[in-house]
Each structure stands twice: as C-alpha cells, then as structure tokens.
Coordinates of C-alpha atoms and ligand atoms in Angstrom, one line a residue:
M139 CA 110.1 79.1 88.8
S140 CA 107.9 77.6 91.6
E141 CA 105.8 74.6 91.0
K142 CA 102.8 76.6 91.7
L143 CA 103.5 79.2 89.0
Q144 CA 104.2 76.3 86.6
R145 CA 100.8 74.8 87.2
I146 CA 99.1 78.2 86.8
L147 CA 101.0 78.9 83.5
Q148 CA 100.0 75.5 82.2
N149 CA 96.4 76.8 81.9
F150 CA 97.3 79.3 79.2
E151 CA 98.2 78.9 75.5
F152 CA 101.5 80.6 74.9
D153 CA 103.5 80.9 71.8
G154 CA 106.5 78.7 72.6
D155 CA 107.7 77.4 76.0
V156 CA 108.0 79.6 79.0
I157 CA 111.7 80.2 79.8
S158 CA 111.5 82.9 82.5
V159 CA 109.1 84.5 84.9
V160 CA 110.1 87.6 86.7
E161 CA 108.1 89.4 89.3
N162 CA 107.4 93.1 88.7
S163 CA 106.8 94.9 92.0
Q164 CA 105.5 98.2 90.8
G165 CA 101.7 98.0 91.4
N166 CA 100.2 98.6 94.8
I167 CA 97.4 96.0 94.3
N168 CA 97.9 93.0 92.0
A169 CA 100.9 90.7 91.8
T170 CA 102.5 90.9 88.3
Y171 CA 105.0 88.7 86.5
E172 CA 106.7 89.2 83.2
V173 CA 106.7 85.9 81.3
R174 CA 109.0 85.1 78.3
T175 CA 109.0 82.2 76.0
N176 CA 111.6 80.6 73.8
T177 CA 110.1 82.1 70.7
G178 CA 110.9 85.6 72.1
K179 CA 107.3 86.4 73.0
K180 CA 106.5 88.3 76.2
Y181 CA 103.4 88.2 78.4
L182 CA 102.1 89.6 81.7
L183 CA 100.7 87.2 84.2
Q184 CA 98.7 88.8 87.0
K185 CA 97.2 87.5 90.2
I186 CA 94.0 89.5 90.9
N187 CA 93.9 90.9 94.4
T188 CA 90.5 89.6 95.7
Y189 CA 90.6 91.7 98.9
V190 CA 90.4 94.7 96.5
F191 CA 88.4 93.1 93.7
K192 CA 85.7 91.0 95.3
E193 CA 84.3 89.8 92.0
P194 CA 87.2 89.1 89.6
H195 CA 84.9 87.8 86.8
L196 CA 83.2 91.2 86.6
V197 CA 86.6 92.9 86.4
M198 CA 87.5 90.7 83.5
K199 CA 84.1 91.2 81.8
N200 CA 84.6 94.9 81.9
I201 CA 88.1 94.6 80.5
E202 CA 86.9 92.3 77.7
L203 CA 84.1 94.7 76.7
V204 CA 86.1 97.9 76.9
T205 CA 89.2 96.5 75.0
A206 CA 87.0 95.1 72.3
H207 CA 85.3 98.5 71.8
I208 CA 88.7 100.3 71.7
R209 CA 90.1 97.7 69.3
R210 CA 87.2 98.1 67.0
K211 CA 87.4 101.9 67.0
L212 CA 91.2 101.9 66.4
E213 CA 90.7 99.5 63.4
S214 CA 87.9 101.6 61.9
M215 CA 90.1 104.7 62.3
Q216 CA 93.1 102.8 60.8
D217 CA 95.0 104.0 63.8
T218 CA 98.4 102.4 64.0
T219 CA 99.8 104.5 66.9
H220 CA 97.6 103.3 69.7
Q221 CA 97.0 99.9 71.2
T222 CA 95.0 98.3 74.0
L223 CA 95.3 95.4 76.3
T224 CA 94.9 91.9 74.8
I225 CA 93.7 89.1 77.0
V226 CA 95.3 85.8 76.4
P227 CA 92.6 83.2 77.0
T228 CA 93.1 79.9 78.9
K229 CA 93.2 76.6 77.0
G230 CA 89.5 76.4 77.9
N231 CA 88.9 79.8 76.3
Q232 CA 88.2 81.6 79.6
N233 CA 89.5 85.1 80.3
M234 CA 91.2 84.0 83.6
C235 CA 92.0 80.8 85.5
T236 CA 91.4 79.8 89.1
Y237 CA 93.9 78.1 91.3
V238 CA 92.9 76.6 94.7
N239 CA 95.8 77.3 97.1
Q240 CA 96.8 75.1 100.1
D241 CA 94.4 77.0 102.4
G242 CA 91.6 76.0 100.0
E243 CA 91.1 79.5 98.8
K244 CA 90.5 80.4 95.2
E245 CA 93.1 82.6 93.5
Y246 CA 92.5 84.2 90.1
Y247 CA 95.1 84.6 87.4
R248 CA 95.0 86.2 83.9
V249 CA 97.5 86.8 81.1
F250 CA 97.9 89.8 78.8
L251 CA 100.1 90.2 75.8
F252 CA 103.1 92.4 76.6
I253 CA 103.0 95.6 74.7
D254 CA 106.5 96.0 73.3
H255 CA 108.6 99.0 72.3
C256 CA 107.1 101.1 75.2
I257 CA 108.2 102.6 78.4
S258 CA 106.3 103.8 81.4
F259 CA 107.4 106.4 83.9
N260 CA 106.8 106.9 87.6
T261 CA 107.7 110.6 87.5
F262 CA 108.3 113.0 84.6
D263 CA 111.8 113.7 86.0
E264 CA 112.8 110.4 84.4
C265 CA 112.2 112.0 81.0
Q266 CA 114.7 114.8 81.7
D267 CA 114.6 117.5 79.0
R268 CA 111.6 116.0 77.4
K269 CA 109.2 116.1 80.3
E270 CA 106.9 118.8 78.9
Q271 CA 106.5 116.7 75.8
V272 CA 105.7 113.5 77.8
A273 CA 103.3 115.4 80.0
F274 CA 101.4 116.7 76.9
N275 CA 101.4 113.2 75.4
T276 CA 100.2 111.6 78.7
G277 CA 97.3 114.0 79.0
K278 CA 96.5 113.5 75.3
C279 CA 96.5 109.7 75.7
F280 CA 94.0 109.8 78.6
G281 CA 91.9 112.3 76.6
F282 CA 91.9 110.0 73.6
F283 CA 91.0 107.1 75.8
H284 CA 87.9 109.0 77.1
Q285 CA 87.0 110.0 73.6
L286 CA 87.2 106.4 72.3
L287 CA 84.9 105.3 75.1
S288 CA 82.5 108.2 74.8
D289 CA 80.0 106.1 72.8
F290 CA 80.4 102.9 74.9
P291 CA 77.1 101.8 76.4
I292 CA 77.8 102.7 80.0
S293 CA 75.1 100.5 81.4
M294 CA 77.0 97.4 80.3
L295 CA 79.8 98.1 82.8
S296 CA 79.8 96.7 86.4
Y297 CA 80.9 98.7 89.3
T298 CA 83.9 96.5 90.3
I299 CA 84.7 98.6 93.3
P300 CA 81.5 100.5 94.3
D301 CA 82.0 104.1 95.5
F302 CA 85.6 104.0 94.5
H303 CA 86.0 107.8 94.3
N304 CA 83.2 108.6 96.7
T305 CA 85.0 111.3 98.7
P306 CA 82.5 111.5 101.6
Q307 CA 82.5 107.7 101.9
R308 CA 86.3 107.6 101.9
F309 CA 86.2 110.2 104.7
G310 CA 83.7 108.1 106.6
N311 CA 86.1 105.2 106.3
L312 CA 88.8 107.3 107.9
L313 CA 86.6 108.2 110.8
A314 CA 85.7 104.5 111.3
S315 CA 89.4 103.6 111.3
I316 CA 90.1 106.3 113.9
E317 CA 87.3 105.0 116.1
N318 CA 88.7 101.4 115.9
N319 CA 92.2 102.6 116.2
A320 CA 93.3 99.0 115.6
T321 CA 97.0 99.7 115.7
N322 CA 97.1 102.6 118.1
R323 CA 98.5 104.8 115.3
A324 CA 95.6 107.4 115.2
F325 CA 96.8 109.7 117.9
A326 CA 100.2 110.4 116.2
C327 CA 98.3 111.5 113.1
S328 CA 96.0 114.0 114.8
Q329 CA 97.4 117.1 113.1
E330 CA 96.7 115.8 109.6
I331 CA 93.3 114.4 110.7
V332 CA 92.1 117.7 112.0
Y333 CA 93.1 119.4 108.7
L334 CA 91.4 116.7 106.6
I335 CA 88.2 117.1 108.6
S336 CA 88.2 120.8 108.0
K337 CA 88.3 120.3 104.2
I338 CA 85.8 117.5 103.7
K339 CA 82.9 119.8 102.6
E340 CA 85.0 121.6 99.9
C341 CA 86.3 118.3 98.7
S342 CA 82.9 116.7 98.2
V343 CA 81.8 119.1 95.4
I344 CA 82.5 116.7 92.5
H345 CA 80.8 113.8 94.3
E346 CA 77.7 116.0 94.9
A347 CA 77.4 117.2 91.3
L348 CA 78.1 113.7 89.8
G349 CA 75.2 112.5 87.7
R350 CA 73.8 116.0 87.6
S351 CA 75.9 118.9 86.1
I352 CA 78.8 116.5 85.9
P353 CA 77.9 113.6 83.6
L354 CA 78.7 109.9 84.3
R355 CA 81.0 108.7 81.6
V356 CA 83.2 105.6 81.1
T357 CA 86.3 106.4 83.1
H358 CA 89.5 104.6 84.0
N359 CA 89.7 105.5 87.7
D360 CA 93.4 104.8 88.2
T361 CA 95.2 107.1 85.9
K362 CA 98.6 107.0 87.5
L363 CA 101.5 108.0 85.3
N364 CA 102.8 104.5 85.0
N365 CA 99.5 103.3 83.7
V366 CA 100.2 104.9 80.3
L367 CA 102.6 103.3 77.9
I368 CA 104.8 105.7 75.9
D369 CA 106.5 104.8 72.6
R370 CA 110.3 104.5 73.3
D371 CA 111.2 106.5 70.2
T372 CA 108.5 109.0 69.5
L373 CA 107.4 109.5 73.1
E374 CA 103.8 109.4 72.0
G375 CA 101.2 107.8 74.2
V376 CA 100.5 104.3 73.0
A377 CA 98.1 102.6 75.4
V378 CA 96.3 103.1 78.6
I379 CA 96.7 100.0 80.8
D380 CA 95.6 98.6 84.1
L381 CA 91.9 98.6 83.2
D382 CA 90.7 96.9 86.4
T383 CA 88.8 99.9 87.6
V384 CA 87.2 101.0 84.3
M385 CA 83.7 101.9 85.5
P386 CA 81.1 104.7 85.1
G387 CA 82.5 107.8 86.8
S388 CA 83.6 111.4 86.3
I389 CA 86.4 112.3 83.9
L390 CA 87.4 114.7 86.6
Y391 CA 88.5 111.8 88.8
D392 CA 90.8 110.7 86.0
I393 CA 92.2 114.1 85.3
G394 CA 92.7 114.9 88.9
D395 CA 94.3 111.6 89.7
G396 CA 96.5 111.7 86.6
I397 CA 97.8 115.1 87.4
R398 CA 98.3 114.4 91.1
S399 CA 100.4 111.4 90.2
A400 CA 102.3 112.7 87.2
C401 CA 102.9 116.4 87.9
S402 CA 104.2 116.1 91.5
N403 CA 107.4 114.9 90.0
S404 CA 108.3 112.7 92.9
F405 CA 107.4 109.2 94.0
E406 CA 104.3 108.7 96.2
D407 CA 106.5 107.5 99.0
E408 CA 109.3 110.2 98.8
T409 CA 110.1 111.1 102.3
D410 CA 112.1 114.3 101.5
L411 CA 109.1 116.5 101.5
S412 CA 111.0 119.4 100.0
K413 CA 110.8 117.5 96.7
V414 CA 107.0 117.0 96.9
F415 CA 105.2 119.8 95.0
I416 CA 103.1 120.2 92.0
D417 CA 104.9 121.5 88.9
V418 CA 102.4 124.0 87.4
D419 CA 104.2 124.0 84.0
L420 CA 103.8 120.3 83.8
V421 CA 100.1 120.6 84.8
K422 CA 99.6 123.0 81.9
S423 CA 101.3 120.7 79.4
Y424 CA 99.3 117.8 80.7
L425 CA 96.0 119.7 80.4
R426 CA 96.9 121.1 77.0
G427 CA 97.3 117.5 75.8
Y428 CA 94.1 116.3 77.5
L429 CA 92.0 119.2 76.2
S430 CA 93.3 118.8 72.7
E431 CA 91.3 115.5 72.6
M432 CA 88.4 116.2 75.0
G433 CA 88.1 120.0 75.1
P434 CA 85.1 120.3 72.8
F435 CA 83.1 117.7 74.7
L436 CA 83.2 119.1 78.2
T437 CA 80.3 120.4 80.2
P438 CA 80.6 123.8 82.0
D439 CA 80.9 122.2 85.4
E440 CA 83.6 119.8 84.2
I441 CA 85.6 122.8 83.2
T442 CA 84.8 124.7 86.4
Y443 CA 85.9 121.8 88.7
M444 CA 88.9 120.7 86.7
G445 CA 91.4 122.4 88.8
Q446 CA 89.6 121.4 92.0
S447 CA 89.8 117.8 90.9
I448 CA 93.6 117.7 91.3
R449 CA 93.2 118.8 94.9
I450 CA 90.3 116.5 95.6
L451 CA 92.0 113.4 94.3
T452 CA 95.1 114.2 96.3
Y453 CA 92.9 114.7 99.3
E454 CA 91.2 111.4 98.6
L455 CA 94.5 109.5 98.4
T456 CA 95.7 111.1 101.6
L457 CA 92.6 109.8 103.2
R458 CA 93.1 106.4 101.8
F459 CA 96.8 106.0 102.8
L460 CA 96.1 107.4 106.2
T461 CA 93.1 105.1 106.7
D462 CA 95.1 102.1 105.7
Y463 CA 98.0 103.1 108.0
I464 CA 95.6 103.5 111.0
S465 CA 93.9 100.2 110.1
G466 CA 97.1 98.2 110.0
D467 CA 98.1 98.2 106.3
I468 CA 95.4 96.0 104.9
Y469 CA 94.7 97.4 101.5
F470 CA 97.9 98.7 99.8
K471 CA 100.9 96.5 99.4
T472 CA 103.7 97.8 101.7
K473 CA 107.4 97.3 101.5
Y474 CA 108.3 98.3 105.1
P475 CA 106.3 98.8 108.3
E476 CA 105.8 102.6 108.1
H477 CA 105.3 102.7 104.3
N478 CA 101.7 103.9 104.4
R479 CA 102.8 106.6 106.9
D480 CA 105.3 107.9 104.4
R481 CA 102.7 107.8 101.7
Y482 CA 100.1 109.7 103.5
L483 CA 102.5 112.4 104.7
N484 CA 103.7 112.7 101.1
Q485 CA 100.2 113.2 99.7
F486 CA 99.4 115.5 102.6
A487 CA 102.3 117.8 101.7
L488 CA 101.3 117.6 98.0
L489 CA 97.7 118.6 98.9
Q490 CA 98.8 121.7 100.7
D491 CA 101.1 122.7 97.9
I492 CA 98.3 122.2 95.3
E493 CA 95.9 124.3 97.4
G494 CA 98.4 127.2 97.2
K495 CA 98.6 126.9 93.4
L496 CA 94.9 126.3 92.5
A497 CA 94.1 129.9 91.6
E498 CA 96.9 129.8 88.9
I499 CA 95.8 126.5 87.6
D500 CA 92.1 127.6 87.4
A501 CA 93.1 130.8 85.6
F502 CA 95.0 128.8 83.1
I503 CA 92.1 126.4 82.4
R504 CA 89.7 129.3 82.0
S505 CA 91.8 131.2 79.5
F506 CA 92.9 128.1 77.6
M507 CA 89.2 127.0 77.1
Q508 CA 88.1 130.5 76.1
Q509 CA 90.9 130.8 73.6
D510 CA 90.9 127.3 72.1
F511 CA 87.3 126.3 72.4
P512 CA 85.2 129.5 72.3
R513 CA 82.4 127.9 70.3
E514 CA 79.6 126.0 71.9
R515 CA 80.7 122.6 73.0
V516 CA 79.2 119.5 71.7
K517 CA 77.7 116.7 73.7
P518 CA 79.6 113.4 73.5
N519 CA 77.6 110.7 71.7
Ligands
GN1_260 C1 96.6 101.6 93.4 O1 97.6 99.3 91.5 P1 98.0 100.7 91.3 O2 99.3 100.9 91.9 O3 97.9 101.1 89.9 C2 95.1 102.0 93.6 C3 94.9 103.4 93.2 C4 95.8 104.4 93.9 C5 97.2 103.9 93.7 C6 98.2 104.8 94.5 C7 92.4 99.5 92.7 O4 96.9 101.6 92.1 O5 93.5 103.8 93.4 O6 95.6 105.7 93.4 O7 97.4 102.6 94.1 N1 94.3 101.1 92.9 C8 93.2 100.5 93.5 O8 99.5 104.5 94.2 O9 92.9 100.8 94.7
MG261 MG1 95.8 99.7 89.4

C-alpha cells in the first residue's frame, strides 16, 4: 500500500488493522478501493471525483440524510432483507476526510461499510438461467427504494450535479463540443450527430413535463445494474448503492437508465454491435418488479412516458459519451484512447434497437397497468 493511502486511511476508525487495499476499477467516476482488516472486516474507500462533484460536502450531506431515512424506515418495518450504505466516520467524526496532494489540491475520501453476502452484475447474462428472476428483483429493489424515499422532504436535498438529466442541456453540450472540436474528432462522428439532432425534440418530452404532469420525487439518477446489490443465495435485491447522485428528479430517469443498462445484456463498451440490443422479455420482468412496488403511486404521465424513458436515457448517454469523446475524454474514466468512441457507438446501436421495440414495450406497460392496477392510483405521501 502506498504511503499516501496509509495516511488517508489513518483518518478513519476501523475495526482492526488494515491488511490489504485493492483497487476496484468498475465505476466510471470515483476511484474505489476494497479495504480489509485483520479482524475480517471489509470496507470501501472512495476518492470523490471533484471534476464531476464540485461540492463533495453536499454529496455527503445528501447521502447522510437519505441513508438515515432509509435505515429508520427499514427498522420501523422490521425489514431484515434490505440494507443501505453506512458511512464510517473519521476519527474527528466527519463524513469524509480531505488530503492535500503534492500539487496543493484538496482530495476528498470517504469510507463505507462493505455490504457482505451480495453480488452485483454488469449484465443479466452473468445470471444465466436466473436472469428473469434477477431482472424482476432488480426492478423491485429500485421500486422499493423510490417507495422508501417517497415521504422524504425533498427540499432538504441539494442538487449535487445540477441539470444532470436535462436532455436539452446535454444536447447543447454536444453542440458546444462540436463547435470547439478540441480533438478534431467531430467530423468522423457526423452520421450519428445528424441522427441525434433529428431526435432532440422527441427526446425532450420528459424534461418539459418535469415539475408539471411528471412530479419531482427523490430519485437515484444512476441506476446502473451494478448499483444494486443482490443476495448471493436468494437473489433478492438487498441494497441500492452509489448514492452520489440522489437528488430531486423524475422516477422515469431511474427506470429508463436502469432498463437501458440492465436489459441490453451487454457491456456498455461492447464493440461487437450484433450483441447490443434490448431484451424485451427482460424489460417486462424488470418492469413487473418495479411496478409491484411503485405501480399504485404513479401519475398518468409517468405511465405514458415510461417506455419513452428507456429510449431517452439511452439517447442521453449516447450524447454524453459522444460529447466526452469529442472533447478529449475529460469526464468518464477511459481505459484506452478510443474507449468513449466504443461507448457512444454502443449506446447509439442500442438506441436504434430500442426505437424499433418501443411499441411492444408501451403496449406491455398499458396492459399490465390496466390489469394489475385498474383502481384509482394514490398520491405518494
Ligand atoms: C457513471 O460511476 P458510474 O459508473 O456508476 C455516470 C452515470 C452514467 C454511467 C455510464 C455521476 O456512473 O451517469 O450513466 O457512468 N455517473 C455520473 O456507465 O456521471
Ligand atoms: Mg455512479
């Protein structure tokens, strides 16, 4: 372990002495390390990416508030299946520590308890013959998360990344990157750019209805499949993790992003595009799970735009990867020079596949809602 990591870890109160620190390279934003101690305890140490999160203390405040709320609710329900993140405070009882690096810049580190006995997946293919079950349980776990937070006082949350899912603004960022063309990469992307320009109006519908017919609720905003922990034995959803982007938003962003990421059944940087498509059976299982928790609480427009949300979030991520590619790979961590190119082409292929299947997905949502929730829906408290 480096001397720097040792000094950072010294700030935290662990059970036992640290015996190993191993980097986990999964996330696209923060640096994450798995820490073990000689008493067998496991923790996660994370360096908060301050290019992405400009105000780390607001991120931590949001997490503190939301996890306390979830924990209280789980206790009052005597729920022993679900868990939430637990922040390990510093010796000075702070929710993170700062470290001044050799360039005089502040770095921010935090520690969470490691949630044991769970697995997370990057694609449902990893679940083999149980993928329908895991798709249902994943949707259900995010639905339960929304339900637990439905009575959280939304005004207490900060917007840690303002306009995170603002589709027209993401589109504006793409146009600005093309204009700058910092890396001379824009021309080679013309075909996809033209297509994306032609779809911006249709893909702005959720943004335009947000705060009106689509209510602002407490949402996760980064519902990738690997952000839900699944019990190793029962395959039930245990915890929704990676709470950095919990903010007021639309549940449609969470549903769309969750299904985009989970039901495409391939990695986001898969370059064999024949493997990149949305699996409608998995979408149905995921939605059945989600709606089993949240079905009675949805507004008519949340139901109307649910299918569209899958397309819109895929459109948005195509914009984001493409913008980052053209800008010179500033935002997302990349593992090789053309990584963001592979990612945007992957999401672009997925977008086109989803567009061809939307009618079937919409028909499923309509008939499922009519059959299972024909009564008047209730407003969340
Ligand atoms: C980032 O950190 P990670 O990998 O969970 C990103 C998401 C993207 C995702 C795409 C704060 O999530 O919005 O959908 O990459 N998080 C942030 O893989 O920008
Ligand atoms: Mg994240």
